[in-house]
JSON list of C-alpha atoms in Angstrom, two decimals:
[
{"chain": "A", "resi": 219, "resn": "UNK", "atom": "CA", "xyz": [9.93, -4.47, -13.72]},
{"chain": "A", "resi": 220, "resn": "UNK", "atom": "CA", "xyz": [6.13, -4.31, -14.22]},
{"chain": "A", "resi": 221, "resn": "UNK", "atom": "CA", "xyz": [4.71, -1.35, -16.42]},
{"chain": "A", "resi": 222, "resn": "UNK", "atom": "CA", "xyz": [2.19, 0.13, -14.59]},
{"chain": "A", "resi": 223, "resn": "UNK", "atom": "CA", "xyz": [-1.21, 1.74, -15.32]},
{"chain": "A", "resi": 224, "resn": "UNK", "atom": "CA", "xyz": [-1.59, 5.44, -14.58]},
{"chain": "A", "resi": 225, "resn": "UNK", "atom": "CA", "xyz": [-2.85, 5.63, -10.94]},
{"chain": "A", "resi": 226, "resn": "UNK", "atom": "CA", "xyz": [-6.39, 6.48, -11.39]},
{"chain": "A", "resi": 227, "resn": "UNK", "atom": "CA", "xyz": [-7.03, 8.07, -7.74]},
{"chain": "A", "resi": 228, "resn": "UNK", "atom": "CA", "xyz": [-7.26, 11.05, -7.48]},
{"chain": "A", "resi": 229, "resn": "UNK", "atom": "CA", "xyz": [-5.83, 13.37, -4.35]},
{"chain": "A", "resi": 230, "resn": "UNK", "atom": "CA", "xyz": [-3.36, 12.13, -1.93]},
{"chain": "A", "resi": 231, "resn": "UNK", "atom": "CA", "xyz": [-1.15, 9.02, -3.16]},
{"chain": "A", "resi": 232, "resn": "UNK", "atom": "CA", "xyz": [-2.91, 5.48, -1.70]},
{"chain": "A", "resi": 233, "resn": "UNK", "atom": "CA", "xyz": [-1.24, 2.58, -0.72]},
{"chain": "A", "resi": 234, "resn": "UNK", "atom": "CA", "xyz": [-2.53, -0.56, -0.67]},
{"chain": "A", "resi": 235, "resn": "UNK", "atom": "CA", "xyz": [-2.00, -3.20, 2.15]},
{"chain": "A", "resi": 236, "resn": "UNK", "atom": "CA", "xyz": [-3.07, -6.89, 1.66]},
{"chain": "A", "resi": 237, "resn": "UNK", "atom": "CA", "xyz": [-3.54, -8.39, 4.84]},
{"chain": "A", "resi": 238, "resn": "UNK", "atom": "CA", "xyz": [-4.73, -11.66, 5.51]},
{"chain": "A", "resi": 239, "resn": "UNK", "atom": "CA", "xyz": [-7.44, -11.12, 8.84]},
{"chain": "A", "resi": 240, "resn": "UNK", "atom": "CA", "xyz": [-9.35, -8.44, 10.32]},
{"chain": "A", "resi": 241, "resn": "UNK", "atom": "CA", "xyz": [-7.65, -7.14, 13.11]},
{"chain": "A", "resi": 242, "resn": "UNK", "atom": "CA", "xyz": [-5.16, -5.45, 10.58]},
{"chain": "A", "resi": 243, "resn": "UNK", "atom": "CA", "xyz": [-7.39, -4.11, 8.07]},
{"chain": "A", "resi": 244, "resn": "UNK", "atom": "CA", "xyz": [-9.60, -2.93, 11.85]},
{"chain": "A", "resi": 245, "resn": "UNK", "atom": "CA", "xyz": [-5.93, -1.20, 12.80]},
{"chain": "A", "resi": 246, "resn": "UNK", "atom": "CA", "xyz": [-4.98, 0.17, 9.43]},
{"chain": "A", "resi": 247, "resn": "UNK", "atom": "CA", "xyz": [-8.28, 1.85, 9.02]},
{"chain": "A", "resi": 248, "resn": "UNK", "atom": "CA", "xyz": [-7.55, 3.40, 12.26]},
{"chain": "A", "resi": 249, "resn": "UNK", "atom": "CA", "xyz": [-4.40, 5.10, 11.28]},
{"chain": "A", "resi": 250, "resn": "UNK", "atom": "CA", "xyz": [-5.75, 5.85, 8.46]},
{"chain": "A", "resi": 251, "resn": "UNK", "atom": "CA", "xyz": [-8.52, 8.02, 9.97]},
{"chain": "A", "resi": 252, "resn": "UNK", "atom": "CA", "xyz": [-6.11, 9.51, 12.65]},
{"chain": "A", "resi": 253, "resn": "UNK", "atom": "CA", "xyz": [-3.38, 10.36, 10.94]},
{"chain": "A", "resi": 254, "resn": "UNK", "atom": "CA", "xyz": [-4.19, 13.21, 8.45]},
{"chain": "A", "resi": 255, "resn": "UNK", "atom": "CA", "xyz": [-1.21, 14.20, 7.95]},
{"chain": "A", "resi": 256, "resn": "UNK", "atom": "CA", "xyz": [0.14, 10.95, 6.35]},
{"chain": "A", "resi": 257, "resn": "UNK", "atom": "CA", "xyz": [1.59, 11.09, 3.05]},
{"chain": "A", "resi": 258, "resn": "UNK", "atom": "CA", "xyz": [-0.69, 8.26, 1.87]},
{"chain": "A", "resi": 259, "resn": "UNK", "atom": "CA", "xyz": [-3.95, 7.64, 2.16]},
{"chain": "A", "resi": 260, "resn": "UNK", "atom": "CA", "xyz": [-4.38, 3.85, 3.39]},
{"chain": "A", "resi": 261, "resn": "UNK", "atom": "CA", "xyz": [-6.62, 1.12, 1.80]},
{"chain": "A", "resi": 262, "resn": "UNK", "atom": "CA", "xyz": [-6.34, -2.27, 2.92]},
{"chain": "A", "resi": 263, "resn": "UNK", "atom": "CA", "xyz": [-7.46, -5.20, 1.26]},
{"chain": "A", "resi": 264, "resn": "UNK", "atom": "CA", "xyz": [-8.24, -9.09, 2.56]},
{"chain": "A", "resi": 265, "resn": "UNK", "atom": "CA", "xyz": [-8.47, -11.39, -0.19]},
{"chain": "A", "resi": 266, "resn": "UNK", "atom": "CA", "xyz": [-11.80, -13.41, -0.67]},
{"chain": "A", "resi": 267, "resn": "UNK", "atom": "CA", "xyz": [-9.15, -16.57, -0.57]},
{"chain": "A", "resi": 268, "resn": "UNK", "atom": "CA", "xyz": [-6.66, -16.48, 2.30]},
{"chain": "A", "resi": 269, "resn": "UNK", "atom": "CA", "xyz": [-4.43, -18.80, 1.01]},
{"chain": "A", "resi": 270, "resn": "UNK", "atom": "CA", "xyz": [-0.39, -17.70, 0.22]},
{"chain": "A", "resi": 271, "resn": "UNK", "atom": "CA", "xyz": [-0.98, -17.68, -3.67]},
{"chain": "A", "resi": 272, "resn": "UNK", "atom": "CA", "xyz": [-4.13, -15.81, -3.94]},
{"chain": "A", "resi": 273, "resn": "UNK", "atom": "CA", "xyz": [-2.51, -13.33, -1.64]},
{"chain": "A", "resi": 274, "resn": "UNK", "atom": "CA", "xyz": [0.72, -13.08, -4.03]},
{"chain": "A", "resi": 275, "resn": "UNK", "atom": "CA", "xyz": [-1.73, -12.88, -6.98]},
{"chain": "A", "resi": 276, "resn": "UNK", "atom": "CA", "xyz": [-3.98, -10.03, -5.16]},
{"chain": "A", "resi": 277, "resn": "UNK", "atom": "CA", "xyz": [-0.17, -7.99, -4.57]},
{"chain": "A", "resi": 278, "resn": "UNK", "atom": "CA", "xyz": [0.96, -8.37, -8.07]},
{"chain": "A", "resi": 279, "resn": "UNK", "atom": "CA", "xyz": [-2.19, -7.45, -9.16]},
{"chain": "A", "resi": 280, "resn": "UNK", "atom": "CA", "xyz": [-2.57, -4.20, -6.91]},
{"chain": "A", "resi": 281, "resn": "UNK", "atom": "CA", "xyz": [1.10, -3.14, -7.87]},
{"chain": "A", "resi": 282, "resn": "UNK", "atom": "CA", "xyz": [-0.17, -1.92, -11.70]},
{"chain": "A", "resi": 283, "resn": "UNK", "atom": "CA", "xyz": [-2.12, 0.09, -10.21]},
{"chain": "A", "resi": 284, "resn": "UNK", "atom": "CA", "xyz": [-1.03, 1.88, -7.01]},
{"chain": "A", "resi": 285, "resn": "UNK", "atom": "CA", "xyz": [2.37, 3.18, -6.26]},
{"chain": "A", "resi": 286, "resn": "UNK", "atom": "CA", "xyz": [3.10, 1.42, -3.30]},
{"chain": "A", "resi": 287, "resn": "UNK", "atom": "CA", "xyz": [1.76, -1.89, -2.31]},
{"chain": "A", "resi": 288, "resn": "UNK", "atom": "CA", "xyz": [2.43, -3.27, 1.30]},
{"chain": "A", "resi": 289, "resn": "UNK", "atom": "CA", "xyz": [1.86, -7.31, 1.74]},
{"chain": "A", "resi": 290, "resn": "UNK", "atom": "CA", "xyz": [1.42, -7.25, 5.50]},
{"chain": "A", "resi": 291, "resn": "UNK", "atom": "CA", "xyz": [1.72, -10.91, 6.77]},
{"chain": "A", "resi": 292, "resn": "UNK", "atom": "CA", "xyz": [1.64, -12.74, 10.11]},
{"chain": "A", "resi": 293, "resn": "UNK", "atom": "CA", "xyz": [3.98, -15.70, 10.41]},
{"chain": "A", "resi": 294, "resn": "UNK", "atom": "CA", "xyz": [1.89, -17.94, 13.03]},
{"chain": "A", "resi": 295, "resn": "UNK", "atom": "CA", "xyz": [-0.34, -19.85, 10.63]},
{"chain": "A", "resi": 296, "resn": "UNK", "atom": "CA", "xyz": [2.28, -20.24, 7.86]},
{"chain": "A", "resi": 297, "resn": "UNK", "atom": "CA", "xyz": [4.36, -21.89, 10.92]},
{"chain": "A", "resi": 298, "resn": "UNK", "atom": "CA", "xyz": [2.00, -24.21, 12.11]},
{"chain": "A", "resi": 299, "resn": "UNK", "atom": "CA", "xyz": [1.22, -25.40, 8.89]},
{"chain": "A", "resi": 300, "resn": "UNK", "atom": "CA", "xyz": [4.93, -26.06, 8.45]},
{"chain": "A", "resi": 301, "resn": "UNK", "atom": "CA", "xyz": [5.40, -27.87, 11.62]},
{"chain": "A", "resi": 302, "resn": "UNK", "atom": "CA", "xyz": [2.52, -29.90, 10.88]},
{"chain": "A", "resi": 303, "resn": "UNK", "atom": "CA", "xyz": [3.52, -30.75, 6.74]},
{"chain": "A", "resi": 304, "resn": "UNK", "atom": "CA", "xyz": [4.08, -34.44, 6.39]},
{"chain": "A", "resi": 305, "resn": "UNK", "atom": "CA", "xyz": [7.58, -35.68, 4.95]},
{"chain": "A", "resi": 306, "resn": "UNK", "atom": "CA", "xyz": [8.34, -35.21, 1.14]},
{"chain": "A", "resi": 307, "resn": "UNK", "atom": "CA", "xyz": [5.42, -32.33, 1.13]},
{"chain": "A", "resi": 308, "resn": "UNK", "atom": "CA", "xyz": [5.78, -28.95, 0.32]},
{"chain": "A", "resi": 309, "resn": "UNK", "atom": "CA", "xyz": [6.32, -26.08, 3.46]},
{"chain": "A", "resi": 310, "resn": "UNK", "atom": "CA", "xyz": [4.00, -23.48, 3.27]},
{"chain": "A", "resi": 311, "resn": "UNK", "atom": "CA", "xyz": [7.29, -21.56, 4.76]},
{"chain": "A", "resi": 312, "resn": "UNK", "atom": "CA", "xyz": [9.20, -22.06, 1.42]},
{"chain": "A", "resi": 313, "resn": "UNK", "atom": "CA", "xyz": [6.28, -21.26, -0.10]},
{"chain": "A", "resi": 314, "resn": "UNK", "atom": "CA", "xyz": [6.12, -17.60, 1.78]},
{"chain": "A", "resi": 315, "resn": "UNK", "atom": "CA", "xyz": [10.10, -17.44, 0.77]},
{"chain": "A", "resi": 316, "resn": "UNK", "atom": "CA", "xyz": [9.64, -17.86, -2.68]},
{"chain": "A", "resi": 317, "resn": "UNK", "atom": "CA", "xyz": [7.17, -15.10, -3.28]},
{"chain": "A", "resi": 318, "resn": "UNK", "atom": "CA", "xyz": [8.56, -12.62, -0.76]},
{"chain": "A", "resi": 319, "resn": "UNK", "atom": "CA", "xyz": [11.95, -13.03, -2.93]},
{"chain": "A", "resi": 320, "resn": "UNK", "atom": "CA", "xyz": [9.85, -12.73, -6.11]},
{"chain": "A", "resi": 321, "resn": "UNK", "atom": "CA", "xyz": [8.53, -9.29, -4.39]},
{"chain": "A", "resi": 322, "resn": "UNK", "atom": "CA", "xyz": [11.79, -7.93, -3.26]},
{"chain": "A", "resi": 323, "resn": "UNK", "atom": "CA", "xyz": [12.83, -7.19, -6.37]},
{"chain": "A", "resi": 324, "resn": "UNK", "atom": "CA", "xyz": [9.88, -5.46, -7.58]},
{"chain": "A", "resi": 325, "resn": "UNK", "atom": "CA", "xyz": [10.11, -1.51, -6.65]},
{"chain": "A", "resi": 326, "resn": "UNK", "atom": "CA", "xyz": [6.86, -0.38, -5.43]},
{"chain": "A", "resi": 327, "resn": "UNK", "atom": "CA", "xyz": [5.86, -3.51, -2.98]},
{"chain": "A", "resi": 328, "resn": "UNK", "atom": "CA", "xyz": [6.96, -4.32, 0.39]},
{"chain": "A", "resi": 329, "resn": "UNK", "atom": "CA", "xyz": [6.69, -7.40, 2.81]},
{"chain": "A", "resi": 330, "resn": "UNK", "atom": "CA", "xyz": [6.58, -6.81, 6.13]},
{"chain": "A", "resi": 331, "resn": "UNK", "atom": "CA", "xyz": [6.20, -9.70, 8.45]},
{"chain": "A", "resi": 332, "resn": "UNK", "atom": "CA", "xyz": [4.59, -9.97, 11.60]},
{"chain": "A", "resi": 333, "resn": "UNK", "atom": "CA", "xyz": [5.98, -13.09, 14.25]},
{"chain": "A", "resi": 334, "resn": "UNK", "atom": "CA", "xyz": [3.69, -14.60, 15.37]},
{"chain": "A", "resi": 335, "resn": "UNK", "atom": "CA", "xyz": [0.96, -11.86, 14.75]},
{"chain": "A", "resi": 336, "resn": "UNK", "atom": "CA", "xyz": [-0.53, -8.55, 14.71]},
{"chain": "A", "resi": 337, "resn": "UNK", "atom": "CA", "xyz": [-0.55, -8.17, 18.33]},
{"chain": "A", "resi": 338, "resn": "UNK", "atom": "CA", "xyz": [3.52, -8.45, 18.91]},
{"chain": "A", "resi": 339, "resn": "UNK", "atom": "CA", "xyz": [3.36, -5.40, 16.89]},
{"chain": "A", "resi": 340, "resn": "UNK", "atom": "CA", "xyz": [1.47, -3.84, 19.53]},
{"chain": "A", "resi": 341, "resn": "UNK", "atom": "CA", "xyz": [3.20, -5.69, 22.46]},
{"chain": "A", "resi": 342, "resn": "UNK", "atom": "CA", "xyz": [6.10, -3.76, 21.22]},
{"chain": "A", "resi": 343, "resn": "UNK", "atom": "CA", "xyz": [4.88, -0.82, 22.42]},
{"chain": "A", "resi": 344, "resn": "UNK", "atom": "CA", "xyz": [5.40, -1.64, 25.93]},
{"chain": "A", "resi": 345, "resn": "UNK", "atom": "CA", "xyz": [8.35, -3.82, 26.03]},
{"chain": "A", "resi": 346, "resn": "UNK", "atom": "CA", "xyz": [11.18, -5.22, 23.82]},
{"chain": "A", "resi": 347, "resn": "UNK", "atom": "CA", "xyz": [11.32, -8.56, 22.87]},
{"chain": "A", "resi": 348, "resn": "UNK", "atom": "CA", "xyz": [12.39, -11.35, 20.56]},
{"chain": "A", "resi": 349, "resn": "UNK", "atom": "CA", "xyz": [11.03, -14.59, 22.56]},
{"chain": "A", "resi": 350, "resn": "UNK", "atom": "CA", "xyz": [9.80, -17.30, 20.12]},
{"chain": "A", "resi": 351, "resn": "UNK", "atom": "CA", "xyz": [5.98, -17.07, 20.43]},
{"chain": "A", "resi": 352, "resn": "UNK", "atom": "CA", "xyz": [4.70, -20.48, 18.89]},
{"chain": "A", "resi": 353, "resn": "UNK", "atom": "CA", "xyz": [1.22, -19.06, 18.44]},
{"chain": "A", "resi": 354, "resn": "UNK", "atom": "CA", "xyz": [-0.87, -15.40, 18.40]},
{"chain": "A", "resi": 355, "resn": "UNK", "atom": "CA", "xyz": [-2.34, -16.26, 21.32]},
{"chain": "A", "resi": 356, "resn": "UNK", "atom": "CA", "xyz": [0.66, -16.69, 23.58]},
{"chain": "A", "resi": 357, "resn": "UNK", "atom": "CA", "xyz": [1.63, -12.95, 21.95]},
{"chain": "A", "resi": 358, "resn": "UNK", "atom": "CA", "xyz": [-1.79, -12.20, 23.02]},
{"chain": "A", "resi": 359, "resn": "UNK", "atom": "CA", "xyz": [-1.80, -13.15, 26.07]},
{"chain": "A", "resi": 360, "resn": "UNK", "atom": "CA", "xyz": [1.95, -11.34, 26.58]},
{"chain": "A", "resi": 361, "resn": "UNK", "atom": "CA", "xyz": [-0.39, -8.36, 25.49]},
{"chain": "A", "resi": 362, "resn": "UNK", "atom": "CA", "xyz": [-2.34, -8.29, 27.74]},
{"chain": "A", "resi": 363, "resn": "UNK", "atom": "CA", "xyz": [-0.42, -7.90, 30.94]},
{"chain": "A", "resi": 364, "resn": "UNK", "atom": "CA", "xyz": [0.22, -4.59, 29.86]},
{"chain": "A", "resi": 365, "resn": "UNK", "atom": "CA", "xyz": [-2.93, -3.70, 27.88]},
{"chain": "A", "resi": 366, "resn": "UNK", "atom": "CA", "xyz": [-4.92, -5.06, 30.35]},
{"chain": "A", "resi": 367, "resn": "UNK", "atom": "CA", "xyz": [-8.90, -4.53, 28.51]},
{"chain": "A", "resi": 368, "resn": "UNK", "atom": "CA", "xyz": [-7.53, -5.43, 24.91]},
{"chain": "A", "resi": 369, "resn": "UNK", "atom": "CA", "xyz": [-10.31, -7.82, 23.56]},
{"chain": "A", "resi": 370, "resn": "UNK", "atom": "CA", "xyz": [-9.86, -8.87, 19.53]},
{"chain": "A", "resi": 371, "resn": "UNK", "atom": "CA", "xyz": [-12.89, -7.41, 18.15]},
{"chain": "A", "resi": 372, "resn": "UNK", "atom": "CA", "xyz": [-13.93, -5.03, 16.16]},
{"chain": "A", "resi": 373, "resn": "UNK", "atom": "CA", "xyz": [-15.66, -2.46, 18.68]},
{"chain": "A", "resi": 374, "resn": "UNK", "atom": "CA", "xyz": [-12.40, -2.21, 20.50]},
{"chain": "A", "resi": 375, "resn": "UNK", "atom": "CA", "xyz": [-10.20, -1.60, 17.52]},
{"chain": "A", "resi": 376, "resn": "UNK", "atom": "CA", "xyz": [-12.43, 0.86, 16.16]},
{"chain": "A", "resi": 377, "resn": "UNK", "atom": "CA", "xyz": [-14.03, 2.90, 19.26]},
{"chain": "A", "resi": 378, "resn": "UNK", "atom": "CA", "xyz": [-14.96, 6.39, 18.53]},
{"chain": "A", "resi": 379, "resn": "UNK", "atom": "CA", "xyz": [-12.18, 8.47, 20.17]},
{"chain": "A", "resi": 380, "resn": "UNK", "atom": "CA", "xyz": [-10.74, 5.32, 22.35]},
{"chain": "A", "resi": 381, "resn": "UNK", "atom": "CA", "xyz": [-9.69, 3.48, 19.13]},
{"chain": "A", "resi": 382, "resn": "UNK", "atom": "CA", "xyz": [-6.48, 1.30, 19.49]},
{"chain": "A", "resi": 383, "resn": "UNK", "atom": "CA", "xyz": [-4.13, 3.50, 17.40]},
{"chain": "A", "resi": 384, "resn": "UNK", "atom": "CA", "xyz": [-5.27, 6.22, 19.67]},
{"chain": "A", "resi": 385, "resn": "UNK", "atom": "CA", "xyz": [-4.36, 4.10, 22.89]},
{"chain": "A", "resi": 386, "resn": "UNK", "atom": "CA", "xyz": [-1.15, 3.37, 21.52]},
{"chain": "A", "resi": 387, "resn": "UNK", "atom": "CA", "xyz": [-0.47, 6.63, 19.47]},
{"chain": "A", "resi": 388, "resn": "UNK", "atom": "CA", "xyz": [1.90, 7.99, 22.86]},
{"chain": "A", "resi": 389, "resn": "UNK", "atom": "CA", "xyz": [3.67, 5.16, 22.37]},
{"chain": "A", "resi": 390, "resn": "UNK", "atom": "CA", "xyz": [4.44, 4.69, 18.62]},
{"chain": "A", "resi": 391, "resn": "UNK", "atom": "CA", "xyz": [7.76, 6.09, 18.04]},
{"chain": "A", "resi": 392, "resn": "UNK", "atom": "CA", "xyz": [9.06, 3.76, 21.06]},
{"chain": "A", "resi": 393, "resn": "UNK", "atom": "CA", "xyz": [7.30, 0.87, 19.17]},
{"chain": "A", "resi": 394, "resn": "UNK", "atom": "CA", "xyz": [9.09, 1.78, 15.49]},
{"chain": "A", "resi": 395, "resn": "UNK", "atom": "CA", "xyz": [12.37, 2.02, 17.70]},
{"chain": "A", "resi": 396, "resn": "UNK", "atom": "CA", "xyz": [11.94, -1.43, 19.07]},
{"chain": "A", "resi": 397, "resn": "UNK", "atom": "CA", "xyz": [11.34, -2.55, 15.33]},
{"chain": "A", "resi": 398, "resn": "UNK", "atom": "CA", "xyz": [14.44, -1.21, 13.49]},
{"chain": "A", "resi": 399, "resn": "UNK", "atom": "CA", "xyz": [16.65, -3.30, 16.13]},
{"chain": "A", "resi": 400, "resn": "UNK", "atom": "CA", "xyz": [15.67, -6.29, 14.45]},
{"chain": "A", "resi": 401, "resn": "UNK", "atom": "CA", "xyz": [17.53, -7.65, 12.03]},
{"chain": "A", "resi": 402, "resn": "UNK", "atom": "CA", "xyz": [16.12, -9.01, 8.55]},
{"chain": "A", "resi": 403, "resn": "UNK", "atom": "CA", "xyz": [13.68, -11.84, 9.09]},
{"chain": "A", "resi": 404, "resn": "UNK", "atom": "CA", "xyz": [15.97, -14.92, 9.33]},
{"chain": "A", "resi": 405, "resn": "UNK", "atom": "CA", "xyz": [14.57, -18.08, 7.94]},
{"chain": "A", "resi": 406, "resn": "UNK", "atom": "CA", "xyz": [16.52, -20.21, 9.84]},
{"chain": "A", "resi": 407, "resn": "UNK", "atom": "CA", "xyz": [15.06, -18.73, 13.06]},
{"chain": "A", "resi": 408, "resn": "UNK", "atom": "CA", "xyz": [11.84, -18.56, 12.15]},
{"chain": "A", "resi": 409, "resn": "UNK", "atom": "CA", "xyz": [9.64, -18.93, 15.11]},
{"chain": "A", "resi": 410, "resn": "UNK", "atom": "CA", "xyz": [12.35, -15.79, 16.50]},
{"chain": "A", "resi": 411, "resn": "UNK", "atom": "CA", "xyz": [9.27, -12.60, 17.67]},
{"chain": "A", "resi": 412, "resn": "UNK", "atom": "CA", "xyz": [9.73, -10.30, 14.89]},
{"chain": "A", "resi": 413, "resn": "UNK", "atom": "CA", "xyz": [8.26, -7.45, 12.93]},
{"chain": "A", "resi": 414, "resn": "UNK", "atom": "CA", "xyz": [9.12, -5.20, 10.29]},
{"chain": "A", "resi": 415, "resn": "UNK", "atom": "CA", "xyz": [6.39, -2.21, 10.70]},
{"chain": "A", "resi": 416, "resn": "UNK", "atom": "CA", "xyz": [9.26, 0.38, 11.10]},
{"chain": "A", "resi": 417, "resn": "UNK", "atom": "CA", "xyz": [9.19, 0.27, 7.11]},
{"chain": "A", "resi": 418, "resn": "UNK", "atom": "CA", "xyz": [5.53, 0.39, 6.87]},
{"chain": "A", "resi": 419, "resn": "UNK", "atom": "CA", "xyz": [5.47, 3.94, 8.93]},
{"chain": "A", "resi": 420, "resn": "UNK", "atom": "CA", "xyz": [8.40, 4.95, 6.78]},
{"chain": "A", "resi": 421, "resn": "UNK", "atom": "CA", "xyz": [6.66, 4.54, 3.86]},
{"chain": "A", "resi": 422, "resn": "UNK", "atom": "CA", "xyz": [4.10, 6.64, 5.46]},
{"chain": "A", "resi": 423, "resn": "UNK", "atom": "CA", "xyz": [6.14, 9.28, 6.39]},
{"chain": "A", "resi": 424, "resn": "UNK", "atom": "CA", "xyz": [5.59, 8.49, 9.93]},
{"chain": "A", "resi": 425, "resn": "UNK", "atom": "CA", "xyz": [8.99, 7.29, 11.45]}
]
């Protein structure tokens, strides 16, 4: 196990949440500002490089210094890319396997996947599913037939008292529900809809 620094923040414990695009960090700062009475104060972090390893670095890095550290990843791109690897080459999906066992065993982080994306996460909150979605925008577009004026930009993720969090808040503890009936993300099943944010709210104190 790592030794860690003492946690220089002051106030409420913080964890942080390496994410890999926008529309996360736009949803977590959400939460983050409607949820007061969360036992952690949320701070997420994109990496100036996307790529798998600087994202591993960024989480090992962040876990000296924060007590919990949440690598929050979507699946779609790491697929694609694996679909689309020439023979003999490394998978990016192997590649996403060998850090997230790495991680397991270290205390304070957890992964939490995301099939295909962000946006089954919120699809959950309106129906139950575990349909392969090849890409985010087939989740999208799943999205949408219930959440019929989503749009993936920033104004309507963060909307002064119409934010999305607040759209979906009714709705959450049906969503983390939906969640725990999945089983551990299964490798061998990969493009399988999944998501593991049950254990993020947990960690919040939220589920």
């Amino acid at each position: 196990m790592r030794n860690r620094r003492n946690n220089p923040l002051r106030g409420k414990p913080k964890v942080a949440v390496v994410v890999d695009g926008e529309t996360e960090a736009w949803y977590l700062t959400m939460l983050n500002r409607n949820e007061p009475n969360a036992k952690f104060q949320i701070k997420p972090e994109i990496p100036q490089i996307k790529s798998l390893s600087d994202q591993f670095d960024k989480v090992q890095s962040l876990a000296k210094d924060y007590d919990t550290v949440v690598w929050m990843i979507d699946l779609d791109v790491i697929l694609k890319e694996t679909r689309e690897v020439k023979k003999g080459q490394p998978r990016p999906l192997d590649e996403f396997l060998k850090y997230k066992g790495f991680l397991d065993s270290v205390s304070n982080v957890t992964v939490i996947i995301n099939q295909p994306c962000m946006e089954f996460w919120l699809l959950l909150h309106f129906e139950f599913t575990q349909a392969p979605f090849e890409d985010c925008a087939r989740a999208e577009k799943r999205l949408v037939k219930h959440l019929t004026d989503y749009v993936k930009i920033q104004k309507y993720y963060t909307k002064e008292g119409d934010a999305i969090y607040l759209k979906l808040k009714e709705k959450l503890p049906i969503a983390i529900g939906r969640t725990k009936k999945f089983s551990e993300f299964d490798p061998e099943n990969p493009d399988r809809g999944h998501s593991g944010m049950h254990k993020f709210f947990g960690i919040l104190g939220l589920s």
